[in-house]
Coordinates of C-alpha atoms in Angstrom, one line a residue:
Chain A
M27 CA 0.0 0.0 0.0
S28 CA 2.7 2.5 1.0
S29 CA 4.4 2.3 -2.4
E30 CA 1.3 3.9 -3.9
L31 CA 1.8 7.1 -2.0
D32 CA 4.3 9.8 -2.4
S33 CA 4.3 12.3 0.5
S34 CA 4.0 15.1 -2.1
E35 CA 0.6 13.7 -3.0
V36 CA -0.9 14.8 0.4
T37 CA -3.3 17.6 -0.3
E38 CA -4.3 18.4 3.3
T39 CA -3.6 17.2 6.8
L40 CA -6.3 16.8 9.4
D41 CA -5.1 16.6 13.0
V42 CA -7.5 14.7 15.2
Q43 CA -5.0 13.8 17.9
G44 CA -6.8 13.4 21.3
A45 CA -10.2 12.9 19.7
N46 CA -12.0 9.6 20.3
C47 CA -14.7 7.6 18.6
P48 CA -16.7 8.7 16.6
M49 CA -15.0 12.1 16.0
P50 CA -12.0 10.9 13.9
V51 CA -14.3 9.3 11.3
I52 CA -16.7 12.3 11.4
K53 CA -14.0 14.9 11.0
T54 CA -12.4 12.8 8.2
K55 CA -15.7 12.8 6.3
Q56 CA -16.2 16.5 6.8
A57 CA -12.6 17.2 5.6
I58 CA -13.0 14.9 2.6
D59 CA -16.2 16.8 1.6
G60 CA -14.2 20.0 1.3
L61 CA -11.6 18.4 -1.1
S62 CA -11.6 17.8 -4.8
T63 CA -11.5 14.5 -6.7
G64 CA -8.1 13.0 -6.6
D65 CA -7.0 14.8 -3.5
V66 CA -5.4 12.9 -0.6
L67 CA -6.2 13.7 3.0
E68 CA -3.7 12.8 5.7
V69 CA -5.4 12.1 9.0
V70 CA -3.3 12.1 12.2
A71 CA -5.0 10.4 15.1
T72 CA -4.1 9.0 18.5
D73 CA -7.2 6.9 18.9
S74 CA -6.1 3.3 18.3
G75 CA -9.7 2.4 17.2
S76 CA -9.2 4.7 14.3
M77 CA -7.2 2.0 12.5
S78 CA -10.2 -0.2 12.2
D79 CA -12.8 2.6 12.0
I80 CA -11.3 4.7 9.2
K81 CA -10.7 1.5 7.2
G82 CA -14.3 0.4 7.8
W83 CA -15.6 3.8 6.9
A84 CA -13.5 4.1 3.7
E85 CA -14.6 0.6 2.6
T86 CA -18.3 1.3 3.1
T87 CA -18.4 4.9 1.8
D88 CA -18.7 5.7 -1.9
G89 CA -16.2 8.2 -3.3
V90 CA -13.3 7.5 -1.0
E91 CA -10.3 5.1 -1.0
L92 CA -8.0 4.2 1.8
V93 CA -4.5 4.5 0.4
D94 CA -2.4 3.7 3.4
Q95 CA -2.4 3.5 7.2
V96 CA 0.8 3.9 9.3
E97 CA 1.1 3.1 12.9
G98 CA 3.9 4.3 15.1
D99 CA 4.5 5.6 18.6
G100 CA 0.9 6.0 19.7
V101 CA 0.1 8.0 16.5
Y102 CA -2.0 6.5 13.7
T103 CA -1.8 8.1 10.3
H104 CA -4.3 7.5 7.6
Y105 CA -4.2 8.5 3.9
V106 CA -7.6 8.7 2.2
R107 CA -8.1 9.7 -1.4
K108 CA -11.2 11.3 -2.7
T109 CA -12.2 9.3 -5.8
E110 CA -15.3 11.1 -7.0
Chain B
M12 CA -49.3 -49.2 -24.3
S13 CA -48.1 -48.4 -27.8
T14 CA -50.7 -45.6 -28.0
D15 CA -49.4 -44.2 -24.7
T16 CA -45.8 -44.1 -26.0
S17 CA -46.9 -42.3 -29.1
T18 CA -48.8 -39.7 -27.0
A19 CA -45.7 -39.1 -24.8
S20 CA -43.5 -38.6 -27.9
D21 CA -46.1 -36.2 -29.3
T22 CA -46.0 -34.2 -26.1
S23 CA -42.2 -34.0 -26.1
E24 CA -42.3 -32.7 -29.6
T25 CA -44.8 -30.0 -28.5
V26 CA -42.4 -29.0 -25.7
D27 CA -39.4 -28.8 -28.0
E28 CA -41.2 -26.6 -30.4
P29 CA -43.6 -24.3 -28.6
D30 CA -46.0 -22.3 -30.7
A31 CA -45.2 -18.7 -31.7
A32 CA -47.8 -17.3 -29.3
T33 CA -46.2 -19.0 -26.3
V34 CA -42.7 -17.8 -27.3
A35 CA -43.9 -14.3 -27.7
E36 CA -45.6 -14.4 -24.3
L37 CA -42.5 -15.7 -22.6
E38 CA -40.3 -13.1 -24.4
S39 CA -42.5 -10.3 -23.2
R40 CA -42.5 -11.7 -19.7
I41 CA -38.7 -11.8 -19.7
E42 CA -38.6 -8.2 -20.9
E43 CA -40.9 -7.2 -18.1
L44 CA -38.8 -9.0 -15.5
E45 CA -35.6 -7.5 -16.9
A46 CA -37.1 -4.0 -16.7
S47 CA -38.2 -4.5 -13.1
L48 CA -34.8 -5.9 -12.2
A49 CA -33.1 -2.9 -13.8
A50 CA -35.4 -0.6 -11.7
V51 CA -34.5 -2.4 -8.5
E52 CA -30.8 -2.2 -9.3
A53 CA -31.1 1.5 -10.2
D54 CA -32.6 2.2 -6.9
D55 CA -29.3 2.0 -5.0
G56 CA -29.7 5.2 -3.0
P57 CA -27.9 5.6 0.3
K58 CA -28.5 3.1 3.0
K59 CA -31.0 4.1 5.7
M60 CA -30.8 3.7 9.4
S61 CA -33.6 4.1 11.9
I62 CA -33.0 4.3 15.7
I63 CA -35.6 4.5 18.4
A64 CA -34.1 6.2 21.5
T65 CA -36.1 5.6 24.6
K66 CA -33.6 6.1 27.4
G67 CA -32.5 9.4 28.9
T68 CA -29.6 8.4 31.2
L69 CA -26.1 9.7 30.4
D70 CA -24.8 6.2 29.4
M71 CA -27.8 5.4 27.2
A72 CA -27.7 8.8 25.4
Y73 CA -24.3 8.0 23.8
P74 CA -25.0 4.9 21.6
P75 CA -27.8 6.4 19.5
L76 CA -25.8 9.6 18.9
I77 CA -22.5 8.0 18.1
L78 CA -24.2 5.6 15.7
A79 CA -26.3 8.3 14.1
S80 CA -23.4 10.7 13.5
T81 CA -21.1 7.9 12.2
A82 CA -23.8 6.6 9.8
A83 CA -24.2 10.1 8.5
A84 CA -20.5 10.1 7.9
F85 CA -21.0 7.0 5.8
G86 CA -23.5 9.0 3.7
W87 CA -26.5 7.1 5.1
E88 CA -29.9 8.6 5.6
V89 CA -30.5 8.6 9.4
Q90 CA -33.6 9.1 11.4
V91 CA -33.6 8.9 15.2
F92 CA -37.0 8.8 16.9
H93 CA -36.9 9.9 20.5
T94 CA -39.7 8.9 22.9
F95 CA -40.2 8.8 26.6
W96 CA -36.9 9.6 28.4
G97 CA -35.1 9.5 25.1
L98 CA -36.7 13.0 24.6
D99 CA -34.3 14.4 27.3
I100 CA -31.4 13.8 24.8
L101 CA -32.9 16.4 22.5
H102 CA -34.1 18.7 25.2
E103 CA -31.7 21.6 25.1
E104 CA -31.6 22.2 28.8
R105 CA -32.0 18.6 30.1
S106 CA -29.5 17.1 27.7
K107 CA -26.7 19.1 29.5
N108 CA -27.7 17.5 32.8
L109 CA -28.3 13.8 32.0
K110 CA -27.7 11.5 34.9
L111 CA -26.2 8.1 35.5
S112 CA -28.0 5.8 37.8
A113 CA -26.0 4.2 40.6
V114 CA -28.7 1.7 41.3
G115 CA -29.4 -1.5 39.3
N116 CA -26.1 -1.4 37.5
P117 CA -24.1 -4.4 38.7
N118 CA -20.9 -2.9 37.2
M119 CA -21.0 -0.1 39.7
P120 CA -18.4 -0.6 42.4
M121 CA -20.9 -0.4 45.2
P122 CA -23.8 -2.5 46.5
N123 CA -27.3 -1.4 45.6
A124 CA -28.2 -0.7 49.2
I125 CA -25.5 2.0 49.3
A126 CA -26.1 3.2 45.7
A127 CA -29.7 3.9 46.7
L128 CA -28.6 6.5 49.3
P129 CA -29.3 10.1 48.5
G130 CA -26.6 11.8 46.5
M131 CA -25.2 8.6 45.0
D132 CA -26.6 9.2 41.5
S133 CA -25.1 12.7 41.4
M134 CA -21.8 11.2 42.6
A135 CA -21.8 8.5 40.0
T136 CA -22.8 11.1 37.3
K137 CA -20.0 13.4 38.4
M138 CA -17.4 10.6 38.2
M139 CA -18.7 9.6 34.8
R140 CA -18.6 13.2 33.5
K141 CA -15.0 13.5 34.7
K142 CA -14.0 10.3 32.9
I143 CA -15.7 11.5 29.7
A144 CA -13.8 14.8 29.9
D145 CA -10.5 13.1 30.8
N146 CA -10.9 10.7 27.9
N147 CA -11.7 13.6 25.5
T148 CA -14.9 11.9 24.6
A149 CA -17.3 14.2 22.7
S150 CA -20.1 15.7 24.8
I151 CA -23.8 14.9 24.2
E152 CA -24.3 18.5 22.9
E153 CA -21.4 18.2 20.5
L154 CA -22.7 14.9 19.1
I155 CA -26.2 16.4 18.6
Q156 CA -24.9 19.4 16.9
T157 CA -22.5 17.4 14.7
S158 CA -25.3 15.0 13.8
L159 CA -27.6 17.9 12.9
D160 CA -24.9 19.5 10.8
M161 CA -24.5 16.2 8.9
G162 CA -28.1 15.9 8.1
V163 CA -29.4 13.4 10.8
E164 CA -33.1 13.8 11.3
F165 CA -34.0 13.9 15.0
Q166 CA -37.6 13.4 15.8
A167 CA -39.3 14.1 19.1
C168 CA -42.4 12.0 19.7
Q169 CA -45.4 14.3 20.1
M170 CA -47.4 12.1 22.4
T171 CA -44.5 11.9 25.0
I172 CA -43.7 15.7 24.6
D173 CA -47.3 16.2 25.8
L174 CA -47.0 13.5 28.4
M175 CA -43.8 14.9 29.9
D176 CA -45.2 18.5 29.8
Y177 CA -42.4 19.6 27.5
D178 CA -42.7 22.4 25.1
E179 CA -41.8 22.2 21.4
D180 CA -39.4 25.1 21.9
D181 CA -37.5 23.1 24.6
F182 CA -35.7 21.1 21.9
Y183 CA -32.6 21.9 19.9
D184 CA -33.1 23.9 16.7
G185 CA -33.5 21.4 13.8
V186 CA -35.4 18.8 15.8
T187 CA -38.6 17.7 14.2
T188 CA -41.7 17.6 16.5
G189 CA -45.3 16.8 15.8
V190 CA -44.6 13.2 14.8
G191 CA -45.7 9.8 16.1
A192 CA -45.3 6.1 15.8
A193 CA -46.6 6.0 12.2
T194 CA -43.9 8.4 11.0
A195 CA -41.2 6.3 12.7
L196 CA -42.6 3.0 11.2
Q197 CA -42.9 4.5 7.7
F198 CA -39.1 5.1 7.7
M199 CA -38.3 1.9 9.5
G200 CA -40.1 -0.2 7.0
D201 CA -37.7 1.1 4.4
A202 CA -34.6 1.1 6.5
D203 CA -31.6 -1.2 6.1
V204 CA -30.7 -0.9 9.8
Q205 CA -33.3 -0.6 12.6
L206 CA -32.2 -0.2 16.2
F207 CA -34.0 0.2 19.5
V208 CA -32.1 1.8 22.3

């Protein structure tokens, strides 16, 4: 998955560190709504549940694609592309 | 016997070569079915979720609001019908003051006999509120506002508004009043997910 993403591709970064369920998913959705097709949103979270939740949301929601998820040192970073 | 055999073979010939009228009838039936299948497949609008919220304690207010706001983030059409104590979640003033019951909850670290003493509910509520704040969990008010912003339809049951002596103006802006069981059922009948909390 990571090979697909180049850091220069990130259009916008959303910081949801400290926020818990359901806010990381909701704020991700709201941020994606403000982007254009093809844009990539980087979501930085500290909620460990966001690994499963952002994935589940991206797989269920039309118009978004999960490009990558990186876990490290209590911080969970997600890359979501707006596809339509 | 020989007559029977010849009849059977006649029948099978008829089946092999149906008359033109039957073929035309079947073809038109197939076209009809294909058209209705296409209509069903085309009707792939967003999923729908219906929640009935009946409880007004602090712990029971969270699940419907978390599920409603998250489903809205999925792009689903969401309707939450609040009735009885569930109305308090939508009540602008009372929603800020929802309580936790110390009695009847076996997970509480105290026996019911002590939990029933005056002041214990407030203490349990205060402890829970502190935990919510420390954990950075969204407040009830924040979840309601977020849900409303994302298009969740909150409905306050008119019969219980009258029963509880509430006023329609007591609820958050954007909450629908003047609705009853039939309105809830109409949406539920069409919903992909139906929950009772």
